[in-house]
Structures are given as structure tokens and as C-alpha cells.
């Protein structure tokens, strides 16, 4: 039987972060490939190597340094995850999602996740920024859902409604910011596949026909 983290284990990881930082973050930011420099914008940071946090998955991918940076970014107190682990590195879904559950325990209510992806929409070009409106979780639909296993109602419901998985207010902020900064923000549906191999041409056609704009 698969093993799942208990509330006590997640609380233990959160306690390490609380004890080593002056801050109570309200916003979590997960940095994807090529975006690690964003962490340098955090003011007066407390830095915690993730390999010093019990149960925290450590990335083996180049460019994912494995640090938490807590501090001030603009007018918010943030916790930035600089370097994240991936499912294809051999971790379980429970391990991969542990950082998100720990953020929830820390009181973080707003989560911004970034990543590099491949474009499927023919109107996209390399370097475009796409805001995710919806997603297709293929491994999850096949049974490898991160919510599989014992449910902790203090973290969330057994059967969450994903009709509006992405906050509309935050989407509008992103749109307004794009206009103010003068760049063309794309929007679309993101398809999640397990990796690490890239998709075959047939798989790309399949994903596009399903309605995905990026993978």
C-alpha cells in the first residue's frame, strides 16, 4: 500500500520554516525553469535550504537550486520556492505536493505557480507568456491524482470542485498588468503529462485536439 504523509509530518515541516523565518507569508510563489532570478527581488530575505526541511522533495534538475526565500516582494510577504522537484525524478505525488500542503498550513492562501512549457496553439511563439485558464491532468485522470489517499478535511474536501480552479480576480490582475506593461498575454488550457520524455507528434496532435494550448 502506498504511504502518505500525515498531518503531524506536514506540521513538522511547517514548524521548521516558522522557526527559521521572521515572516508570516500570505503569498506562495513556485518558480519554474528559467525564472529563479525572481527570488533576487525579495527584500530582506530569510533563506532556508529545502534539504534541511524534513520530507521536502529535493530537485535533481539543473537550475533548480532548492531554497525557500521568505521576505517582502512589493507590498506582500511571500514565500518563494526556488527549485522544485518533479514527478519524473521518481517522487510520489504525495511527495511532489507536500510543499503545497505545507504552504497551506503556514497560512498561505494565494499561490502563483510558474513553469516553462511547450506551445501547442499555432498562434503562440517561443517566449510567449500564457496564463492558465484551465488544465487537463492526464495522469490524474488515469488514477495518479495528487489527492488520492486519506483525506484531511482540514486541508480540503474529499471531492473539490474544479469548475473555477484558477482565481478570476487574480486572472484579471494579470490581464491588467499585461496591458500596463505593454506585452501580449496569452491565455489557454495547460495539459499535464508525466514526462520526462517529450511528446511524439501523434501525442501533440492528440493533446491539441483535446483543447490544450500548452503542455
PDB file of C-alpha atoms in Angstrom:
ATOM      1  CA  UNK A   1       0.000   0.000   0.000  1.00  0.00           C
ATOM      2  CA  UNK A   2       1.241   3.492  -0.813  1.00  0.00           C
ATOM      3  CA  UNK A   3       2.486   5.660   2.038  1.00  0.00           C
ATOM      4  CA  UNK A   4       1.072   9.132   2.588  1.00  0.00           C
ATOM      5  CA  UNK A   5       2.278  11.973   4.757  1.00  0.00           C
ATOM      6  CA  UNK A   6       0.381  12.504   7.993  1.00  0.00           C
ATOM      7  CA  UNK A   7      -0.736  15.852   9.352  1.00  0.00           C
ATOM      8  CA  UNK A   8       1.932  15.541  12.051  1.00  0.00           C
ATOM      9  CA  UNK A   9       4.673  15.179   9.434  1.00  0.00           C
ATOM     10  CA  UNK A  10       3.399  18.168   7.472  1.00  0.00           C
ATOM     11  CA  UNK A  11       3.162  20.246  10.656  1.00  0.00           C
ATOM     12  CA  UNK A  12       6.754  19.280  11.435  1.00  0.00           C
ATOM     13  CA  UNK A  13       7.958  20.622   8.107  1.00  0.00           C
ATOM     14  CA  UNK A  14       5.964  23.823   8.627  1.00  0.00           C
ATOM     15  CA  UNK A  15       7.435  24.245  12.119  1.00  0.00           C
ATOM     16  CA  UNK A  16      10.984  24.230  10.731  1.00  0.00           C
ATOM     17  CA  UNK A  17      10.067  27.054   8.361  1.00  0.00           C
ATOM     18  CA  UNK A  18       8.345  29.057  11.103  1.00  0.00           C
ATOM     19  CA  UNK A  19      11.308  28.673  13.440  1.00  0.00           C
ATOM     20  CA  UNK A  20      13.805  29.833  10.824  1.00  0.00           C
ATOM     21  CA  UNK A  21      11.985  32.847   9.441  1.00  0.00           C
ATOM     22  CA  UNK A  22      10.760  36.172  10.781  1.00  0.00           C
ATOM     23  CA  UNK A  23       7.888  36.237   8.314  1.00  0.00           C
ATOM     24  CA  UNK A  24       4.305  35.042   8.120  1.00  0.00           C
ATOM     25  CA  UNK A  25       3.835  34.692   4.350  1.00  0.00           C
ATOM     26  CA  UNK A  26       0.459  35.163   2.694  1.00  0.00           C
ATOM     27  CA  UNK A  27       1.552  34.511  -0.908  1.00  0.00           C
ATOM     28  CA  UNK A  28       3.419  31.469  -2.215  1.00  0.00           C
ATOM     29  CA  UNK A  29       5.370  31.621  -5.479  1.00  0.00           C
ATOM     30  CA  UNK A  30       6.789  28.498  -7.131  1.00  0.00           C
ATOM     31  CA  UNK A  31       9.487  29.349  -9.670  1.00  0.00           C
ATOM     32  CA  UNK A  32       9.847  27.204 -12.768  1.00  0.00           C
ATOM     33  CA  UNK A  33      12.705  26.759 -15.213  1.00  0.00           C
ATOM     34  CA  UNK A  34      14.454  29.978 -16.167  1.00  0.00           C
ATOM     35  CA  UNK A  35      12.735  32.116 -13.539  1.00  0.00           C
ATOM     36  CA  UNK A  36      14.971  31.620 -10.498  1.00  0.00           C
ATOM     37  CA  UNK A  37      16.196  35.225 -10.681  1.00  0.00           C
ATOM     38  CA  UNK A  38      12.794  36.401  -9.455  1.00  0.00           C
ATOM     39  CA  UNK A  39      13.893  35.315  -5.980  1.00  0.00           C
ATOM     40  CA  UNK A  40      16.541  38.038  -6.017  1.00  0.00           C
ATOM     41  CA  UNK A  41      13.769  40.644  -5.969  1.00  0.00           C
ATOM     42  CA  UNK A  42      12.663  39.586  -2.471  1.00  0.00           C
ATOM     43  CA  UNK A  43      13.667  42.194   0.110  1.00  0.00           C
ATOM     44  CA  UNK A  44      15.266  41.342   3.478  1.00  0.00           C
ATOM     45  CA  UNK A  45      15.061  37.607   2.778  1.00  0.00           C
ATOM     46  CA  UNK A  46      15.258  34.658   5.114  1.00  0.00           C
ATOM     47  CA  UNK A  47      16.719  31.759   3.122  1.00  0.00           C
ATOM     48  CA  UNK A  48      16.145  28.107   4.024  1.00  0.00           C
ATOM     49  CA  UNK A  49      17.723  25.254   2.021  1.00  0.00           C
ATOM     50  CA  UNK A  50      14.980  22.746   1.313  1.00  0.00           C
ATOM     51  CA  UNK A  51      17.239  19.785   2.094  1.00  0.00           C
ATOM     52  CA  UNK A  52      17.066  20.944   5.730  1.00  0.00           C
ATOM     53  CA  UNK A  53      13.276  20.568   5.869  1.00  0.00           C
ATOM     54  CA  UNK A  54      12.048  17.061   6.753  1.00  0.00           C
ATOM     55  CA  UNK A  55      10.243  15.199   3.945  1.00  0.00           C
ATOM     56  CA  UNK A  56      10.685  18.101   1.491  1.00  0.00           C
ATOM     57  CA  UNK A  57      11.465  16.743  -2.014  1.00  0.00           C
ATOM     58  CA  UNK A  58      14.824  17.952  -3.318  1.00  0.00           C
ATOM     59  CA  UNK A  59      15.161  18.556  -7.047  1.00  0.00           C
ATOM     60  CA  UNK A  60      17.887  16.816  -9.032  1.00  0.00           C
ATOM     61  CA  UNK A  61      17.333  19.031 -12.097  1.00  0.00           C
ATOM     62  CA  UNK A  62      19.985  21.589 -13.059  1.00  0.00           C
ATOM     63  CA  UNK A  63      18.878  25.145 -12.345  1.00  0.00           C
ATOM     64  CA  UNK A  64      16.525  24.165  -9.521  1.00  0.00           C
ATOM     65  CA  UNK A  65      18.609  25.233  -6.532  1.00  0.00           C
ATOM     66  CA  UNK A  66      16.351  24.030  -3.728  1.00  0.00           C
ATOM     67  CA  UNK A  67      15.778  27.054  -1.479  1.00  0.00           C
ATOM     68  CA  UNK A  68      12.902  28.807   0.225  1.00  0.00           C
ATOM     69  CA  UNK A  69      13.129  32.585   0.234  1.00  0.00           C
ATOM     70  CA  UNK A  70      10.806  34.355   2.647  1.00  0.00           C
ATOM     71  CA  UNK A  71      10.551  38.127   2.700  1.00  0.00           C
ATOM     72  CA  UNK A  72       8.859  41.116   1.124  1.00  0.00           C
ATOM     73  CA  UNK A  73       8.039  41.452  -2.556  1.00  0.00           C
ATOM     74  CA  UNK A  74       6.329  44.722  -3.430  1.00  0.00           C
ATOM     75  CA  UNK A  75       3.697  45.053  -0.678  1.00  0.00           C
ATOM     76  CA  UNK A  76       3.323  41.352   0.118  1.00  0.00           C
ATOM     77  CA  UNK A  77       5.046  38.911   2.442  1.00  0.00           C
ATOM     78  CA  UNK A  78       5.936  35.961   0.240  1.00  0.00           C
ATOM     79  CA  UNK A  79       7.486  32.526   0.351  1.00  0.00           C
ATOM     80  CA  UNK A  80       9.300  31.786  -2.899  1.00  0.00           C
ATOM     81  CA  UNK A  81      10.128  28.178  -3.773  1.00  0.00           C
ATOM     82  CA  UNK A  82      13.329  28.396  -5.805  1.00  0.00           C
ATOM     83  CA  UNK A  83      13.743  24.985  -7.370  1.00  0.00           C
ATOM     84  CA  UNK A  84      11.042  22.349  -7.226  1.00  0.00           C
ATOM     85  CA  UNK A  85      11.001  18.597  -7.581  1.00  0.00           C
ATOM     86  CA  UNK A  86       9.277  16.889 -10.495  1.00  0.00           C
ATOM     87  CA  UNK A  87       7.281  13.676 -10.678  1.00  0.00           C
ATOM     88  CA  UNK A  88       9.619  12.268 -13.328  1.00  0.00           C
ATOM     89  CA  UNK A  89      12.513  12.423 -10.850  1.00  0.00           C
ATOM     90  CA  UNK A  90      10.991   9.438  -9.079  1.00  0.00           C
ATOM     91  CA  UNK A  91       8.995  11.110  -6.331  1.00  0.00           C
ATOM     92  CA  UNK A  92       5.433  10.123  -5.494  1.00  0.00           C
ATOM     93  CA  UNK A  93       2.528  12.513  -5.992  1.00  0.00           C
ATOM     94  CA  UNK A  94       2.322  12.864  -2.207  1.00  0.00           C
ATOM     95  CA  UNK A  95       5.949  13.980  -2.083  1.00  0.00           C
ATOM     96  CA  UNK A  96       5.553  16.363  -5.012  1.00  0.00           C
ATOM     97  CA  UNK A  97       2.548  18.080  -3.425  1.00  0.00           C
ATOM     98  CA  UNK A  98       3.961  18.230   0.122  1.00  0.00           C
ATOM     99  CA  UNK A  99       5.255  21.816  -0.363  1.00  0.00           C
ATOM    100  CA  UNK A 100       1.759  22.998  -1.321  1.00  0.00           C
ATOM    101  CA  UNK A 101       0.216  21.348   1.728  1.00  0.00           C
ATOM    102  CA  UNK A 102       2.882  22.890   3.965  1.00  0.00           C
ATOM    103  CA  UNK A 103       2.163  26.320   2.456  1.00  0.00           C
ATOM    104  CA  UNK A 104      -1.478  25.854   3.407  1.00  0.00           C
ATOM    105  CA  UNK A 105      -0.506  25.021   6.983  1.00  0.00           C
ATOM    106  CA  UNK A 106       1.650  28.161   7.079  1.00  0.00           C
ATOM    107  CA  UNK A 107      -1.405  30.254   6.233  1.00  0.00           C
ATOM    108  CA  UNK A 108      -0.667  30.935   2.574  1.00  0.00           C
ATOM    109  CA  UNK A 109      -3.921  31.494   0.687  1.00  0.00           C
ATOM    110  CA  UNK A 110      -2.637  32.804  -2.662  1.00  0.00           C
ATOM    111  CA  UNK A 111      -0.422  30.579  -4.818  1.00  0.00           C
ATOM    112  CA  UNK A 112       1.348  31.581  -8.033  1.00  0.00           C
ATOM    113  CA  UNK A 113       2.981  28.718  -9.948  1.00  0.00           C
ATOM    114  CA  UNK A 114       5.239  29.251 -12.958  1.00  0.00           C
ATOM    115  CA  UNK A 115       6.886  26.871 -15.393  1.00  0.00           C
ATOM    116  CA  UNK A 116       8.380  26.561 -18.847  1.00  0.00           C
ATOM    117  CA  UNK A 117       6.145  24.684 -21.285  1.00  0.00           C
ATOM    118  CA  UNK A 118       5.797  23.721 -24.913  1.00  0.00           C
ATOM    119  CA  UNK A 119       3.273  25.543 -27.059  1.00  0.00           C
ATOM    120  CA  UNK A 120       0.517  23.679 -28.908  1.00  0.00           C
ATOM    121  CA  UNK A 121      -1.566  26.625 -30.028  1.00  0.00           C
ATOM    122  CA  UNK A 122      -0.374  27.625 -33.520  1.00  0.00           C
ATOM    123  CA  UNK A 123      -0.838  31.290 -32.608  1.00  0.00           C
ATOM    124  CA  UNK A 124       1.804  31.049 -29.879  1.00  0.00           C
ATOM    125  CA  UNK A 125       5.500  31.760 -30.453  1.00  0.00           C
ATOM    126  CA  UNK A 126       8.554  30.941 -28.347  1.00  0.00           C
ATOM    127  CA  UNK A 127       8.833  33.301 -25.400  1.00  0.00           C
ATOM    128  CA  UNK A 128       5.110  33.997 -25.052  1.00  0.00           C
ATOM    129  CA  UNK A 129       3.649  34.123 -21.558  1.00  0.00           C
ATOM    130  CA  UNK A 130       0.453  32.105 -21.162  1.00  0.00           C
ATOM    131  CA  UNK A 131      -1.876  32.498 -18.219  1.00  0.00           C
ATOM    132  CA  UNK A 132      -3.540  29.182 -17.427  1.00  0.00           C
ATOM    133  CA  UNK A 133      -7.341  29.359 -17.516  1.00  0.00           C
ATOM    134  CA  UNK A 134      -7.898  25.624 -17.126  1.00  0.00           C
ATOM    135  CA  UNK A 135      -5.938  22.378 -17.217  1.00  0.00           C
ATOM    136  CA  UNK A 136      -6.059  18.750 -18.319  1.00  0.00           C
ATOM    137  CA  UNK A 137      -4.438  16.424 -15.778  1.00  0.00           C
ATOM    138  CA  UNK A 138      -3.870  13.244 -17.782  1.00  0.00           C
ATOM    139  CA  UNK A 139      -2.038  11.265 -15.044  1.00  0.00           C
ATOM    140  CA  UNK A 140      -4.741  12.303 -12.593  1.00  0.00           C
ATOM    141  CA  UNK A 141      -7.493  11.127 -14.913  1.00  0.00           C
ATOM    142  CA  UNK A 142      -5.670   7.789 -15.170  1.00  0.00           C
ATOM    143  CA  UNK A 143      -5.655   7.341 -11.390  1.00  0.00           C
ATOM    144  CA  UNK A 144      -2.478   9.104 -10.267  1.00  0.00           C
ATOM    145  CA  UNK A 145      -4.214  12.095  -8.718  1.00  0.00           C
ATOM    146  CA  UNK A 146      -2.366  14.083  -6.025  1.00  0.00           C
ATOM    147  CA  UNK A 147      -5.494  13.932  -3.838  1.00  0.00           C
ATOM    148  CA  UNK A 148      -5.536  10.130  -3.843  1.00  0.00           C
ATOM    149  CA  UNK A 149      -5.246   8.574  -0.397  1.00  0.00           C
ATOM    150  CA  UNK A 150      -6.503   9.503   3.072  1.00  0.00           C
ATOM    151  CA  UNK A 151      -8.296  12.853   3.069  1.00  0.00           C
ATOM    152  CA  UNK A 152      -7.514  15.500   5.690  1.00  0.00           C
ATOM    153  CA  UNK A 153     -10.580  17.739   5.851  1.00  0.00           C
ATOM    154  CA  UNK A 154      -8.508  20.496   7.482  1.00  0.00           C
ATOM    155  CA  UNK A 155      -6.572  20.789   4.212  1.00  0.00           C
ATOM    156  CA  UNK A 156      -9.524  20.466   1.839  1.00  0.00           C
ATOM    157  CA  UNK A 157     -12.606  18.471   0.845  1.00  0.00           C
ATOM    158  CA  UNK A 158     -12.551  14.909  -0.420  1.00  0.00           C
ATOM    159  CA  UNK A 159     -14.116  15.912  -3.747  1.00  0.00           C
ATOM    160  CA  UNK A 160     -13.080  19.506  -4.557  1.00  0.00           C
ATOM    161  CA  UNK A 161     -14.954  21.418  -7.251  1.00  0.00           C
ATOM    162  CA  UNK A 162     -12.505  22.428 -10.001  1.00  0.00           C
ATOM    163  CA  UNK A 163     -15.005  24.417 -12.062  1.00  0.00           C
ATOM    164  CA  UNK A 164     -13.000  27.522 -11.187  1.00  0.00           C
ATOM    165  CA  UNK A 165      -9.617  26.101 -10.256  1.00  0.00           C
ATOM    166  CA  UNK A 166      -7.931  29.388 -11.194  1.00  0.00           C
ATOM    167  CA  UNK A 167      -8.966  32.540  -9.343  1.00  0.00           C
ATOM    168  CA  UNK A 168     -10.795  35.003 -11.579  1.00  0.00           C
ATOM    169  CA  UNK A 169      -9.678  38.029  -9.578  1.00  0.00           C
ATOM    170  CA  UNK A 170      -6.020  37.070  -9.970  1.00  0.00           C
ATOM    171  CA  UNK A 171      -6.575  36.482 -13.685  1.00  0.00           C
ATOM    172  CA  UNK A 172      -7.958  39.991 -14.066  1.00  0.00           C
ATOM    173  CA  UNK A 173      -4.956  41.413 -12.205  1.00  0.00           C
ATOM    174  CA  UNK A 174      -2.678  39.565 -14.632  1.00  0.00           C
ATOM    175  CA  UNK A 175      -4.564  40.923 -17.639  1.00  0.00           C
ATOM    176  CA  UNK A 176      -4.442  44.493 -16.345  1.00  0.00           C
ATOM    177  CA  UNK A 177      -0.746  44.174 -15.535  1.00  0.00           C
ATOM    178  CA  UNK A 178      -0.006  42.898 -19.042  1.00  0.00           C
ATOM    179  CA  UNK A 179      -1.779  45.902 -20.553  1.00  0.00           C
ATOM    180  CA  UNK A 180       0.058  48.295 -18.250  1.00  0.00           C
ATOM    181  CA  UNK A 181       3.434  46.725 -19.084  1.00  0.00           C
ATOM    182  CA  UNK A 182       2.686  46.589 -22.800  1.00  0.00           C
ATOM    183  CA  UNK A 183       3.014  42.879 -23.563  1.00  0.00           C
ATOM    184  CA  UNK A 184       0.612  40.456 -25.178  1.00  0.00           C
ATOM    185  CA  UNK A 185      -0.511  37.991 -22.513  1.00  0.00           C
ATOM    186  CA  UNK A 186      -1.759  34.721 -23.954  1.00  0.00           C
ATOM    187  CA  UNK A 187      -4.373  32.577 -22.207  1.00  0.00           C
ATOM    188  CA  UNK A 188      -5.123  28.913 -22.558  1.00  0.00           C
ATOM    189  CA  UNK A 189      -5.501  25.365 -21.321  1.00  0.00           C
ATOM    190  CA  UNK A 190      -2.444  23.588 -19.934  1.00  0.00           C
ATOM    191  CA  UNK A 191      -2.029  19.823 -20.348  1.00  0.00           C
ATOM    192  CA  UNK A 192      -0.053  17.934 -17.724  1.00  0.00           C
ATOM    193  CA  UNK A 193       1.843  14.786 -18.731  1.00  0.00           C
ATOM    194  CA  UNK A 194       4.278  12.825 -16.593  1.00  0.00           C
ATOM    195  CA  UNK A 195       7.499  13.100 -18.636  1.00  0.00           C
ATOM    196  CA  UNK A 196      10.449  13.154 -18.771  1.00  0.00           C
ATOM    197  CA  UNK A 197      10.339  12.277 -22.481  1.00  0.00           C
ATOM    198  CA  UNK A 198       8.987  14.910 -24.822  1.00  0.00           C
ATOM    199  CA  UNK A 199       5.786  14.118 -26.679  1.00  0.00           C
ATOM    200  CA  UNK A 200       5.618  12.339 -30.024  1.00  0.00           C
ATOM    201  CA  UNK A 201       3.999  14.172 -32.968  1.00  0.00           C
ATOM    202  CA  UNK A 202       0.930  11.958 -32.556  1.00  0.00           C
ATOM    203  CA  UNK A 203       0.701  12.805 -28.859  1.00  0.00           C
ATOM    204  CA  UNK A 204       0.974  16.512 -29.619  1.00  0.00           C
ATOM    205  CA  UNK A 205      -1.877  16.264 -32.126  1.00  0.00           C
ATOM    206  CA  UNK A 206      -3.909  14.324 -29.569  1.00  0.00           C
ATOM    207  CA  UNK A 207      -3.371  16.979 -26.893  1.00  0.00           C
ATOM    208  CA  UNK A 208      -4.206  19.811 -29.260  1.00  0.00           C
ATOM    209  CA  UNK A 209      -7.395  18.061 -30.370  1.00  0.00           C
ATOM    210  CA  UNK A 210      -8.337  17.744 -26.693  1.00  0.00           C
ATOM    211  CA  UNK A 211      -8.218  21.520 -26.405  1.00  0.00           C
ATOM    212  CA  UNK A 212      -4.771  22.039 -24.869  1.00  0.00           C
ATOM    213  CA  UNK A 213      -2.798  25.168 -25.743  1.00  0.00           C
ATOM    214  CA  UNK A 214       0.421  24.182 -23.958  1.00  0.00           C
ATOM    215  CA  UNK A 215       1.979  21.073 -22.435  1.00  0.00           C
TER     216      UNK A 215
END
